[in-house]
PDB file of C-alpha atoms in Angstrom:
ATOM      1  CA  UNK A   1      -0.219   0.240   0.098  1.00  0.00           C
ATOM      2  CA  UNK A   2       0.696   3.499   0.225  1.00  0.00           C
ATOM      3  CA  UNK A   3       1.045   5.963   3.156  1.00  0.00           C
ATOM      4  CA  UNK A   4      -0.389   9.593   3.039  1.00  0.00           C
ATOM      5  CA  UNK A   5      -0.274  11.542   5.672  1.00  0.00           C
ATOM      6  CA  UNK A   6       0.328   8.700   8.568  1.00  0.00           C
ATOM      7  CA  UNK A   7      -2.656   6.621   6.986  1.00  0.00           C
ATOM      8  CA  UNK A   8      -1.453   3.162   4.662  1.00  0.00           C
ATOM      9  CA  UNK A   9      -4.221   3.073   1.803  1.00  0.00           C
ATOM     10  CA  UNK A  10      -4.360   0.077  -0.605  1.00  0.00           C
ATOM     11  CA  UNK A  11      -2.765  -0.410  -3.772  1.00  0.00           C
ATOM     12  CA  UNK A  12      -5.209   0.932  -6.656  1.00  0.00           C
ATOM     13  CA  UNK A  13      -7.817   3.819  -6.944  1.00  0.00           C
ATOM     14  CA  UNK A  14      -8.725   5.800  -3.759  1.00  0.00           C
ATOM     15  CA  UNK A  15     -12.042   7.739  -4.106  1.00  0.00           C
ATOM     16  CA  UNK A  16     -11.477   9.936  -1.459  1.00  0.00           C
ATOM     17  CA  UNK A  17      -8.740  10.272   1.315  1.00  0.00           C
ATOM     18  CA  UNK A  18      -9.514  11.930   4.522  1.00  0.00           C
ATOM     19  CA  UNK A  19      -8.186  15.383   3.232  1.00  0.00           C
ATOM     20  CA  UNK A  20     -10.194  15.335   0.414  1.00  0.00           C
ATOM     21  CA  UNK A  21      -7.755  13.765  -2.513  1.00  0.00           C
ATOM     22  CA  UNK A  22      -8.753  11.553  -5.281  1.00  0.00           C
ATOM     23  CA  UNK A  23      -5.233   9.179  -5.316  1.00  0.00           C
ATOM     24  CA  UNK A  24      -4.148   6.683  -7.299  1.00  0.00           C
ATOM     25  CA  UNK A  25      -1.667   4.141  -5.008  1.00  0.00           C
ATOM     26  CA  UNK A  26       0.897   2.156  -7.434  1.00  0.00           C
ATOM     27  CA  UNK A  27       4.028  -0.164  -6.178  1.00  0.00           C
ATOM     28  CA  UNK A  28       6.533   2.680  -7.196  1.00  0.00           C
ATOM     29  CA  UNK A  29       4.406   6.059  -6.728  1.00  0.00           C
ATOM     30  CA  UNK A  30       1.124   7.789  -5.259  1.00  0.00           C
ATOM     31  CA  UNK A  31      -0.143  10.695  -7.442  1.00  0.00           C
ATOM     32  CA  UNK A  32      -3.288  12.065  -5.843  1.00  0.00           C
ATOM     33  CA  UNK A  33      -5.303  15.343  -6.912  1.00  0.00           C
ATOM     34  CA  UNK A  34      -7.763  17.480  -4.662  1.00  0.00           C
ATOM     35  CA  UNK A  35     -11.681  17.289  -4.977  1.00  0.00           C
ATOM     36  CA  UNK A  36     -12.102  20.850  -4.015  1.00  0.00           C
ATOM     37  CA  UNK A  37     -11.196  24.473  -5.728  1.00  0.00           C
ATOM     38  CA  UNK A  38      -9.304  26.946  -3.708  1.00  0.00           C
ATOM     39  CA  UNK A  39     -11.375  30.688  -3.346  1.00  0.00           C
ATOM     40  CA  UNK A  40      -8.544  33.042  -4.832  1.00  0.00           C
ATOM     41  CA  UNK A  41     -11.116  36.298  -4.973  1.00  0.00           C
ATOM     42  CA  UNK A  42     -12.742  37.251  -2.219  1.00  0.00           C
ATOM     43  CA  UNK A  43     -12.621  40.146   0.711  1.00  0.00           C
ATOM     44  CA  UNK A  44      -9.617  39.057   2.484  1.00  0.00           C
ATOM     45  CA  UNK A  45     -10.348  41.577   5.376  1.00  0.00           C
ATOM     46  CA  UNK A  46     -13.455  40.452   6.597  1.00  0.00           C
ATOM     47  CA  UNK A  47     -13.467  36.828   5.493  1.00  0.00           C
ATOM     48  CA  UNK A  48     -11.571  33.746   5.918  1.00  0.00           C
ATOM     49  CA  UNK A  49     -11.284  30.361   4.215  1.00  0.00           C
ATOM     50  CA  UNK A  50     -12.063  27.212   5.781  1.00  0.00           C
ATOM     51  CA  UNK A  51     -12.127  23.525   4.533  1.00  0.00           C
ATOM     52  CA  UNK A  52     -15.211  21.706   4.922  1.00  0.00           C
ATOM     53  CA  UNK A  53     -14.299  18.131   5.081  1.00  0.00           C
ATOM     54  CA  UNK A  54     -17.758  17.098   4.837  1.00  0.00           C
ATOM     55  CA  UNK A  55     -18.241  18.634   1.144  1.00  0.00           C
ATOM     56  CA  UNK A  56     -14.511  18.421   0.253  1.00  0.00           C
ATOM     57  CA  UNK A  57     -14.891  22.097  -0.473  1.00  0.00           C
ATOM     58  CA  UNK A  58     -13.757  25.555   0.977  1.00  0.00           C
ATOM     59  CA  UNK A  59     -16.087  27.696   2.879  1.00  0.00           C
ATOM     60  CA  UNK A  60     -15.159  31.455   2.805  1.00  0.00           C
ATOM     61  CA  UNK A  61     -17.156  32.877   5.794  1.00  0.00           C
ATOM     62  CA  UNK A  62     -16.914  36.144   7.589  1.00  0.00           C
ATOM     63  CA  UNK A  63     -14.272  36.726  10.014  1.00  0.00           C
ATOM     64  CA  UNK A  64     -16.333  37.980  12.974  1.00  0.00           C
ATOM     65  CA  UNK A  65     -19.377  35.532  12.173  1.00  0.00           C
ATOM     66  CA  UNK A  66     -18.223  32.405  10.807  1.00  0.00           C
ATOM     67  CA  UNK A  67     -22.220  31.376  10.534  1.00  0.00           C
ATOM     68  CA  UNK A  68     -22.168  34.060   7.311  1.00  0.00           C
ATOM     69  CA  UNK A  69     -20.923  33.245   4.037  1.00  0.00           C
ATOM     70  CA  UNK A  70     -18.906  35.732   1.966  1.00  0.00           C
ATOM     71  CA  UNK A  71     -19.081  36.394  -2.078  1.00  0.00           C
ATOM     72  CA  UNK A  72     -16.401  34.484  -3.835  1.00  0.00           C
ATOM     73  CA  UNK A  73     -15.433  36.003  -7.134  1.00  0.00           C
ATOM     74  CA  UNK A  74     -13.332  33.203  -8.512  1.00  0.00           C
ATOM     75  CA  UNK A  75     -11.855  29.708  -7.405  1.00  0.00           C
ATOM     76  CA  UNK A  76      -8.970  27.469  -8.912  1.00  0.00           C
TER      77      UNK A  76
END
């Protein structure tokens, strides 16, 4: 298998790791890609980015009231 962040995964396709990646575990290497997009354009003074591991996506919320979402202009 393959080790990723201290956890052993079996050879083959891993649909979703604990930290929201899809990976392929081979005998010689492990290739992974993220299942989320990263917010790059939002009000950084008023808002912060938090990884939502249940949805495998980033939430952009107000710093002073995390229950309120912020508008995101673009993601990558």
